[in-house]
Amino acid sequence: GKNPEEVLKKYLQKVRHPPDEDCTICMERLSAPSGYKGPQPAVKPDLVGKLVKCSHVFHLHCLVAMYNNGNKDGSLQCPTCKTIYGVKTGTQPPGKMEYHIIPHALPGHADCKTIRIIYNIPPGVQGPEHPNPGKSFTARGFPRHCYLPDSEKGRKVLKLLLVAWDRRLIFAIGTSSTTGESDTVIWNEIHHKTEFGSNLTGHGYPDINYLDNVLAELAAQGITEESLAQEKD
Ligand SMILES: [Zn+2]
Ligand SMILES: [Zn+2]
């Protein structure tokens, strides 16, 4: 890929006179050189940059180090306010996402049918972007079925989930919080409803806040209808 300085330059303005504040990545003053202790990127430790959308200021050295610790997908997330620069992608392993309409209503959504999403991810071997490259990973409970009301808002969530899937943000490889198993496929930070017809697990309906909550979780990954419209321009 491109070198990180080239990527970050698009999102930054140089700051000639750093404010009298700490860099929240290394906790040193911005007027002093970066105190970042990890592998040293090839950037002068005293350069300071301002992120163009949110105006938060950091050592350039610290931002490059942070970028190098991520999946280096060309995007950057402000560590202070979580504003996303570029298109954030994840490390979801290969698989399939399908959906169809089923002619039944969900509890709390009596006036419409239901969208059933089917995720299928087979077990495999971890890539360089995963926690233990070269080691195998397990994939439990697939195919996983998830449900949305086939309403205007439900269809909007579906459309954004399809984008999240393409950006590899729905699943990750890690340690299961329910079983403690490591090197397995886990949900990422976008909650899904996996129970149909009841809500015994807390992952079902009715849940009047669910669609708004999942829209907020998608927005936190940089996926909103507004951002998709902007990216097309
Ligand atoms: Zn710093
Ligand atoms: Zn910020």
mmCIF file of C-alpha atoms in Angstrom, residues 2-14 49-56 58 60 63 66-67 73-78 83-88:
data_model
loop_
_atom_site.group_PDB
_atom_site.id
_atom_site.type_symbol
_atom_site.label_atom_id
_atom_site.label_comp_id
_atom_site.label_asym_id
_atom_site.label_seq_id
_atom_site.Cartn_x
_atom_site.Cartn_y
_atom_site.Cartn_z
ATOM 1 C CA LYS A 2 0.821 3.689 0.139
ATOM 2 C CA ASN A 3 3.179 4.896 2.797
ATOM 3 C CA PRO A 4 1.407 6.184 5.898
ATOM 4 C CA GLU A 5 2.706 9.759 5.632
ATOM 5 C CA GLU A 6 1.088 10.032 2.174
ATOM 6 C CA VAL A 7 -2.211 8.692 3.534
ATOM 7 C CA LEU A 8 -2.285 10.965 6.580
ATOM 8 C CA LYS A 9 -1.286 14.112 4.675
ATOM 9 C CA LYS A 10 -4.789 14.231 3.134
ATOM 10 C CA TYR A 11 -6.386 14.475 6.576
ATOM 11 C CA LEU A 12 -3.953 16.909 8.218
ATOM 12 C CA GLN A 13 -2.839 20.504 8.254
ATOM 13 C CA LYS A 14 0.603 21.421 9.520
ATOM 14 C CA GLY A 49 -0.556 18.245 12.711
ATOM 15 C CA LYS A 50 -4.227 19.192 13.016
ATOM 16 C CA LEU A 51 -6.964 16.873 11.752
ATOM 17 C CA VAL A 52 -8.964 18.895 9.216
ATOM 18 C CA LYS A 53 -12.552 17.956 10.161
ATOM 19 C CA CYS A 54 -12.409 17.887 13.975
ATOM 20 C CA SER A 55 -9.367 20.174 14.548
ATOM 21 C CA HIS A 56 -7.756 17.906 17.147
ATOM 22 C CA PHE A 58 -1.331 15.564 17.656
ATOM 23 C CA LEU A 60 2.539 13.635 13.361
ATOM 24 C CA LEU A 63 -0.513 9.631 14.365
ATOM 25 C CA MET A 66 -1.127 4.793 15.549
ATOM 26 C CA TYR A 67 -1.906 4.249 11.865
ATOM 27 C CA ASP A 73 -6.591 0.568 5.185
ATOM 28 C CA GLY A 74 -6.104 4.225 4.253
ATOM 29 C CA SER A 75 -8.484 5.472 6.945
ATOM 30 C CA LEU A 76 -7.810 7.145 10.271
ATOM 31 C CA GLN A 77 -10.003 7.624 13.330
ATOM 32 C CA CYS A 78 -9.362 10.584 15.634
ATOM 33 C CA THR A 83 -14.235 11.230 13.771
ATOM 34 C CA ILE A 84 -13.403 8.966 10.827
ATOM 35 C CA TYR A 85 -11.189 10.151 7.954
ATOM 36 C CA GLY A 86 -11.453 8.122 4.761
ATOM 37 C CA VAL A 87 -13.372 4.833 4.660
ATOM 38 C CA LYS A 88 -12.933 2.661 7.727
#
